[in-house]
mmCIF file of C-alpha atoms and ligand atoms in Angstrom:
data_model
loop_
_atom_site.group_PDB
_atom_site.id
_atom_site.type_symbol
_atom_site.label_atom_id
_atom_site.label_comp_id
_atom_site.label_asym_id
_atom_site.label_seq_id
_atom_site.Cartn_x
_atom_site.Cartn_y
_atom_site.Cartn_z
ATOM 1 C CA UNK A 97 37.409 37.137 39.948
ATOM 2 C CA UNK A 98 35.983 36.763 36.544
ATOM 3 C CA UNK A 99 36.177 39.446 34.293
ATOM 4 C CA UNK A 100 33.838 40.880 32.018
ATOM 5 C CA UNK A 101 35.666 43.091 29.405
ATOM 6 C CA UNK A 102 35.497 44.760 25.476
ATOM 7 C CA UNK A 103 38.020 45.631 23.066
ATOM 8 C CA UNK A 104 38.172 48.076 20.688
ATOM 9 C CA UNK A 105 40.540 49.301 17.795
ATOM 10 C CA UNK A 106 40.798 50.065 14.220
ATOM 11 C CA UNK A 107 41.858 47.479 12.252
ATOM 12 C CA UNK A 108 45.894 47.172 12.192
ATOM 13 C CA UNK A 109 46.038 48.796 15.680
ATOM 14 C CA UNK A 110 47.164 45.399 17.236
ATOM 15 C CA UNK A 111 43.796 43.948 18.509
ATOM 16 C CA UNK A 112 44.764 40.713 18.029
ATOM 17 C CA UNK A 113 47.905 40.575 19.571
ATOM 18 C CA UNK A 114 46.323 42.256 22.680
ATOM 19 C CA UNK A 115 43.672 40.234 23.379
ATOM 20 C CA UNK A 116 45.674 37.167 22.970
ATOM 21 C CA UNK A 117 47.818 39.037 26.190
ATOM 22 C CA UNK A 118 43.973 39.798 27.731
ATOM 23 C CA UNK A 119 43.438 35.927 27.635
ATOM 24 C CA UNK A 120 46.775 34.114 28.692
ATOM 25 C CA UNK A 121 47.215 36.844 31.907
ATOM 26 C CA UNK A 122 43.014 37.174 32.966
ATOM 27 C CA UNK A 123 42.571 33.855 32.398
ATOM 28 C CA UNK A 124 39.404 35.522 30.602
ATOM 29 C CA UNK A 125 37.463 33.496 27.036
ATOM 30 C CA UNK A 126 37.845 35.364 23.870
ATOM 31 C CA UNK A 127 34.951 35.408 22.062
ATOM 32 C CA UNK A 128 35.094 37.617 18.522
ATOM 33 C CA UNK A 129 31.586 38.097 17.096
ATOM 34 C CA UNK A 130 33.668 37.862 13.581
ATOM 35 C CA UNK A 131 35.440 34.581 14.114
ATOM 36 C CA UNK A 132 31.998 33.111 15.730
ATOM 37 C CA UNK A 133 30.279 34.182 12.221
ATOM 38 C CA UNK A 134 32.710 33.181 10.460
ATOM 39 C CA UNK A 135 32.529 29.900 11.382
ATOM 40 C CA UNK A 136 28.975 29.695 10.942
ATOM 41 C CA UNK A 137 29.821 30.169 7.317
ATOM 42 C CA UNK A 138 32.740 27.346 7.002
ATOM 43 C CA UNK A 139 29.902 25.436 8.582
ATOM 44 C CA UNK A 140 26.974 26.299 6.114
ATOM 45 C CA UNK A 141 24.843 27.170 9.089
ATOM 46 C CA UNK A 142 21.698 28.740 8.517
ATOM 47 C CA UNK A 143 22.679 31.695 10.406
ATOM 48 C CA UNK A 144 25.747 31.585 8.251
ATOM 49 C CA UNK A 145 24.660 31.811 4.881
ATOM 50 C CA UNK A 146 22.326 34.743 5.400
ATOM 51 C CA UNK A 147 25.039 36.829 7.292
ATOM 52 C CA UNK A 148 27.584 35.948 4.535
ATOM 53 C CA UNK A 149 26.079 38.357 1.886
ATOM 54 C CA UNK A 150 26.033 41.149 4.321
ATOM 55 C CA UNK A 151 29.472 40.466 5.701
ATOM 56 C CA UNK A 152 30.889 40.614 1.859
ATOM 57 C CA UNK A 153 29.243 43.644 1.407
ATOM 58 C CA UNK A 154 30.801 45.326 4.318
ATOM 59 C CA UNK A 155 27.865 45.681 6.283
ATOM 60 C CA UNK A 156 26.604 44.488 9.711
ATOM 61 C CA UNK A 157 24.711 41.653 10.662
ATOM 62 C CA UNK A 158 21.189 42.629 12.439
ATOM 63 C CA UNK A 159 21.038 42.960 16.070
ATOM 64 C CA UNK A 160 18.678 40.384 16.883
ATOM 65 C CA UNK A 161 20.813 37.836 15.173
ATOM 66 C CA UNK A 162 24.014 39.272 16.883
ATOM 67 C CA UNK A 163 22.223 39.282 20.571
ATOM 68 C CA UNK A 164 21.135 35.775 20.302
ATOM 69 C CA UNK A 165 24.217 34.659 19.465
ATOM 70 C CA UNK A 166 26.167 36.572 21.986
ATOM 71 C CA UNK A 167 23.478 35.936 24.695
ATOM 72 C CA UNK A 168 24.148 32.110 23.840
ATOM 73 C CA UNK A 169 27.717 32.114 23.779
ATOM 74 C CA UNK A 170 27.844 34.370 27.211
ATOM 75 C CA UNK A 171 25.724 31.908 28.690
ATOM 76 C CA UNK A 172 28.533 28.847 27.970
ATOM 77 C CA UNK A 173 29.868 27.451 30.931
ATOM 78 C CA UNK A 174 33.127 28.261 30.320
ATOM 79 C CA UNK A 175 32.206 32.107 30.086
ATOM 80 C CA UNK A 176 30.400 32.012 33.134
ATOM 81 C CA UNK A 177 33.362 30.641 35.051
ATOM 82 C CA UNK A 178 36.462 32.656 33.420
ATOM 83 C CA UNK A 179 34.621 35.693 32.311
ATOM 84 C CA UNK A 180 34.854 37.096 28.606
ATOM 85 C CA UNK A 181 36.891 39.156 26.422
ATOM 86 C CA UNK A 182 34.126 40.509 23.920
ATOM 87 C CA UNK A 183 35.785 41.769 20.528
ATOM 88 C CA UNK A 184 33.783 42.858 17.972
ATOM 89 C CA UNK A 185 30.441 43.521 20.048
ATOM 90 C CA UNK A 186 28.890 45.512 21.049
ATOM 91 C CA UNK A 187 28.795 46.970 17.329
ATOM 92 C CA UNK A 188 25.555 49.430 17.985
ATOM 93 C CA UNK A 189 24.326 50.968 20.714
ATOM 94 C CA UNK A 190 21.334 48.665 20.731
ATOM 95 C CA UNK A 191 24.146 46.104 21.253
ATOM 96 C CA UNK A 192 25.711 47.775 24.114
ATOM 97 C CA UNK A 193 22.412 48.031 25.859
ATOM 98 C CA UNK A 194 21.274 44.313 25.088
ATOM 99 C CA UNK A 195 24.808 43.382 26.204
ATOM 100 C CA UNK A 196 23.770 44.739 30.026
ATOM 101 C CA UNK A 197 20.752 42.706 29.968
ATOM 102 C CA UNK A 198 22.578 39.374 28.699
ATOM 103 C CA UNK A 199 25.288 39.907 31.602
ATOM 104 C CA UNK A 200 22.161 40.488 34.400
ATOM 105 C CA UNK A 201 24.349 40.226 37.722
ATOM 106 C CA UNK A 202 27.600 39.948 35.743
ATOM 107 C CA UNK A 203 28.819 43.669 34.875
ATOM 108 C CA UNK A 204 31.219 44.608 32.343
ATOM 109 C CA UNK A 205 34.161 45.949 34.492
ATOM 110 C CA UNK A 206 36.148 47.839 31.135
ATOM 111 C CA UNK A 207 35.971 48.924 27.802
ATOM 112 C CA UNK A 208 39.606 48.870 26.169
ATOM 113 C CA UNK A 209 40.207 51.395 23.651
ATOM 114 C CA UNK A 210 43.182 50.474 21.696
ATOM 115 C CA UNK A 211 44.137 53.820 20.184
ATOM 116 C CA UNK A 212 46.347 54.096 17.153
ATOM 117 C CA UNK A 213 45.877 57.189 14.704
ATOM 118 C CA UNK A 214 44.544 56.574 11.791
ATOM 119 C CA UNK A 215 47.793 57.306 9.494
ATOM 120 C CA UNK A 216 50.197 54.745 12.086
ATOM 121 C CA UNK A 217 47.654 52.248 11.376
ATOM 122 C CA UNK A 218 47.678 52.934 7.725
ATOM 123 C CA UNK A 219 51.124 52.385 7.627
ATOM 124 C CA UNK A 220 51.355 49.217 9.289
ATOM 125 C CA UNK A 221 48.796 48.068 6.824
ATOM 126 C CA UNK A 222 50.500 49.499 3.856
ATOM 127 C CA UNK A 223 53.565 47.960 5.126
ATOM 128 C CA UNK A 224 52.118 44.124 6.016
ATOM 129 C CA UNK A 225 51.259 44.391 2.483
ATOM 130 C CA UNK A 226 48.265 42.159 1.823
ATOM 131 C CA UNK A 227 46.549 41.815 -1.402
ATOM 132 C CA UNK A 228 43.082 43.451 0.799
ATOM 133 C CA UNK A 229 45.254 46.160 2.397
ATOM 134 C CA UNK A 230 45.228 48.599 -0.986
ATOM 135 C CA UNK A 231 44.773 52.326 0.256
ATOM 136 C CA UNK A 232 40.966 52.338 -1.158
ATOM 137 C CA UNK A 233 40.030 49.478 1.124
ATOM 138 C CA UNK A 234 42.184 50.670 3.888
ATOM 139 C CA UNK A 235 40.207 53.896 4.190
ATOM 140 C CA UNK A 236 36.718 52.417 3.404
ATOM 141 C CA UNK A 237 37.149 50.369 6.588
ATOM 142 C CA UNK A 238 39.003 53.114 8.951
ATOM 143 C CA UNK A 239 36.113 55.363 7.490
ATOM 144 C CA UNK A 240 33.017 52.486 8.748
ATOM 145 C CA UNK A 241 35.108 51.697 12.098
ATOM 146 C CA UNK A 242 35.052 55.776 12.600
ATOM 147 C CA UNK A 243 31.233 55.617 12.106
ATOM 148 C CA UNK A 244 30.107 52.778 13.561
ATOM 149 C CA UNK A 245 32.761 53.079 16.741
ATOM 150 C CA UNK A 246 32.868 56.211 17.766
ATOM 151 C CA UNK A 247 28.834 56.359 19.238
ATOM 152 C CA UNK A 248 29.766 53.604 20.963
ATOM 153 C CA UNK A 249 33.072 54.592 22.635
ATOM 154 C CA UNK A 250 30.583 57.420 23.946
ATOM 155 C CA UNK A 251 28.589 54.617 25.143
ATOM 156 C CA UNK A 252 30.874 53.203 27.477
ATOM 157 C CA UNK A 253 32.519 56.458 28.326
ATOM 158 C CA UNK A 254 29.476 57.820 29.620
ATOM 159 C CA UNK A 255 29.256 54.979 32.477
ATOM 160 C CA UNK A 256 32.621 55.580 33.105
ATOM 161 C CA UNK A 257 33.927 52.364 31.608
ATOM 162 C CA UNK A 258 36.046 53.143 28.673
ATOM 163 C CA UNK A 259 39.573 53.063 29.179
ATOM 164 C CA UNK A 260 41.894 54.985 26.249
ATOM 165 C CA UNK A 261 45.212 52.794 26.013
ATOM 166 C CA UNK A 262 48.233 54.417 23.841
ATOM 167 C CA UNK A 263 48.857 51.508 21.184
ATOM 168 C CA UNK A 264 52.365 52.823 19.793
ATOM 169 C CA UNK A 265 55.730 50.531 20.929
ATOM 170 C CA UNK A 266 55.993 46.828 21.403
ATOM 171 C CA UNK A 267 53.708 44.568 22.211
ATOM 172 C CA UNK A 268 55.092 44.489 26.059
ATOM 173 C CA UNK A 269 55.081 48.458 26.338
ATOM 174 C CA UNK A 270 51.144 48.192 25.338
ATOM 175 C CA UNK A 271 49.866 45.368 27.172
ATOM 176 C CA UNK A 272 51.881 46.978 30.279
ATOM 177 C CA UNK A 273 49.593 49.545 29.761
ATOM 178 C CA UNK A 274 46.346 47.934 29.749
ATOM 179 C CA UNK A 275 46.977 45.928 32.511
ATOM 180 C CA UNK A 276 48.164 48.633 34.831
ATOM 181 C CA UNK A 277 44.786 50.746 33.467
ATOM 182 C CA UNK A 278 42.351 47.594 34.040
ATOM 183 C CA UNK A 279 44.353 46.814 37.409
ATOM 184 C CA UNK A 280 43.560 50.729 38.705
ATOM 185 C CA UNK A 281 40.349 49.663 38.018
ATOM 186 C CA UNK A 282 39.505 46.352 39.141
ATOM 187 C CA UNK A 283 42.149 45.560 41.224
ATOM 188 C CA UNK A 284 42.843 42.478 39.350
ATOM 189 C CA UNK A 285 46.134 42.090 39.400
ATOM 190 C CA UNK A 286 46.386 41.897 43.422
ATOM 191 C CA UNK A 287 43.940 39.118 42.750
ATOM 192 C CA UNK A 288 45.366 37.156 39.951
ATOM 193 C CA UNK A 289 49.374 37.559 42.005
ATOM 194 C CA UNK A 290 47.760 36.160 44.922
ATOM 195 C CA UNK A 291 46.556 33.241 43.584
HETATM 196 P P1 LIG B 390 35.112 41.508 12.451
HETATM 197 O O1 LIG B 390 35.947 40.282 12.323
HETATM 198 O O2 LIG B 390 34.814 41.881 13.868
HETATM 199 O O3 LIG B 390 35.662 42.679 11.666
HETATM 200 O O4 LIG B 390 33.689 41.166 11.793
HETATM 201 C C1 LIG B 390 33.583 40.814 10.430
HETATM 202 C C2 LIG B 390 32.172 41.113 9.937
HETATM 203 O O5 LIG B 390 31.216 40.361 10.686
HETATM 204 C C3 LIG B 390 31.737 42.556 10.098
HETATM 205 O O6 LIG B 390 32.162 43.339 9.019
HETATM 206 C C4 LIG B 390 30.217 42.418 10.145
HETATM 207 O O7 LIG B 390 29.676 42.213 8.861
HETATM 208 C C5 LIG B 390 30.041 41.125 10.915
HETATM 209 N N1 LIG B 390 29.928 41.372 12.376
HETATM 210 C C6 LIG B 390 30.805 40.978 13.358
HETATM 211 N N2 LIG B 390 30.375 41.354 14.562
HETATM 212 C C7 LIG B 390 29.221 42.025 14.372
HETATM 213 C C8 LIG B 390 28.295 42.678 15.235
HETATM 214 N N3 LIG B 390 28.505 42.755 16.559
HETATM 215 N N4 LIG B 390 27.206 43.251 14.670
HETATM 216 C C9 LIG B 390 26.975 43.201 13.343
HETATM 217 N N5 LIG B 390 27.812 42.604 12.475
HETATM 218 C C10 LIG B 390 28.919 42.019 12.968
#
C-alpha cells in the first residue's frame, strides 16, 4: 500500500533524520519542495533563477509555481508506485487544497507533526553551531515557520489528518513513535511485516 504522507517541524526539530526513517521503513519517495528548488538553481533553470531572489530573501515562492512543480513531480512514476513523503509543501493553505486535487484518487493518509518547543530547538541550533544559526536568524525563522505553519497544521487537523509526534529522545524513541501513530492509522505496518 502506497502511502501518501507530510511532514512538518521547525527547523532543528529533526526533520531530516525522520524522514530519512519515513523512507527506508514505507518504502515511500521523499520529495522536499526546498531541495527540488534548490536544484533548479545549481541548474540555472528558469524556474530557478526567479525563485532564487525570493528564497534569499526569506520569502516563499508563488503557489502556481509551487503546484506545478509538485503536481509534476507527484505525477513521476516512481511516486505513483511507492507513494510520497511531501516535506516542505503544502506551505499555504492554497497549497494544501491544490495538493487534494493533484492526488485525485490518491489521498493523503497523515500529516506528521514533529513537535519540538521552540527553546529545545533553539538549543540544538545554538549548540550545532553554524555560522547561519546566530540567535537573530534562529528566531526570524522559528518566528516565519510559526506564521506560515500553524494555519496549516489547522488545515490538516480539521480533516482529521494531523498527527502530533513528541520529538524529544533519540532518533529510535521518535521514529517509534511515528510509526506506531501512522500504523494506528493506516494499518501499515501489518502490511509492510507481511510482505
Ligand atoms: P525549505 O528547504 O523547505 O526550508 O525551503 C527553502 C525555501 O524554498 C523556502 O524558504 C521558500 O523560499 C522556498 N520554498 C520551499 N517550498 C516552498 C513552498 N511549498 N512554497 C513556497 N516556497 C517554498
Amino acid at each position: 500500500m502506497a502511502l501518501h504522507l507530510v511532514i512538518f517541524g521547525r527547523q532543528g526539530a529533526g526533520k531530516g533524520t525522520q524522514s530519512q526513517h519515513l523512507v527506508d521503513a514505507f518504502g515511500v519517495v521523499h520529495v522536499s519542495t526546498g531541495d527540488m528548488l534548490r536544484a533548479a538553481i545549481a541548474d540555472e533553470t528558469e524556474m530557478g533563477l526567479a525563485a532564487q531572489a525570493i528564497m534569499d530573501d526569506g520569502g516563499l515562492v508563488d503557489d502556481d509555481t509551487m503546484c506545478a512543480i509538485v503536481a509534476d513531480r507527484l505525477g513521476a512514476e516512481d511516486v505513483v508506485a511507492n507513494g510520497v513523503l511531501l516535506d516542505g509543501f503544502p506551505r499555504t493553505p492554497t497549497q494544501a487544497e491544490k495538493l487534494v486535487d493533484i492526488l485525485g484518487d490518491r489521498t493523503i493518509d497523515a500529516a506528521i507533526n514533529l513537535e519540538v518547543s521552540i527553546e529545545q530547538v533553539t538549543t540544538r541550533m545554538l549548540d550545532r553551531g553554524r555560522d547561519d544559526d546566530t540567535p537573530e536568524a534562529i528566531e526570524k525563522r522559528l518566528r516565519l515557520y510559526e506564521s506560515e505553519t500553524r494555519p496549516l497544521l489547522e488545515w490538516f487537523e480539521a480533516r482529521d489528518l494531523l498527527v502530533t509526534v513528541d520529538g524529544l529522545g533519540t532518533e529510535a524513541e521518535v521514529f517509534d513513535r511515528i510509526r506506531l501513530s501512522l500504523e494506528a492509522r493506516t494499518q501499515v505496518g501489518r502490511v509492510s511485516e507481511a510482505e
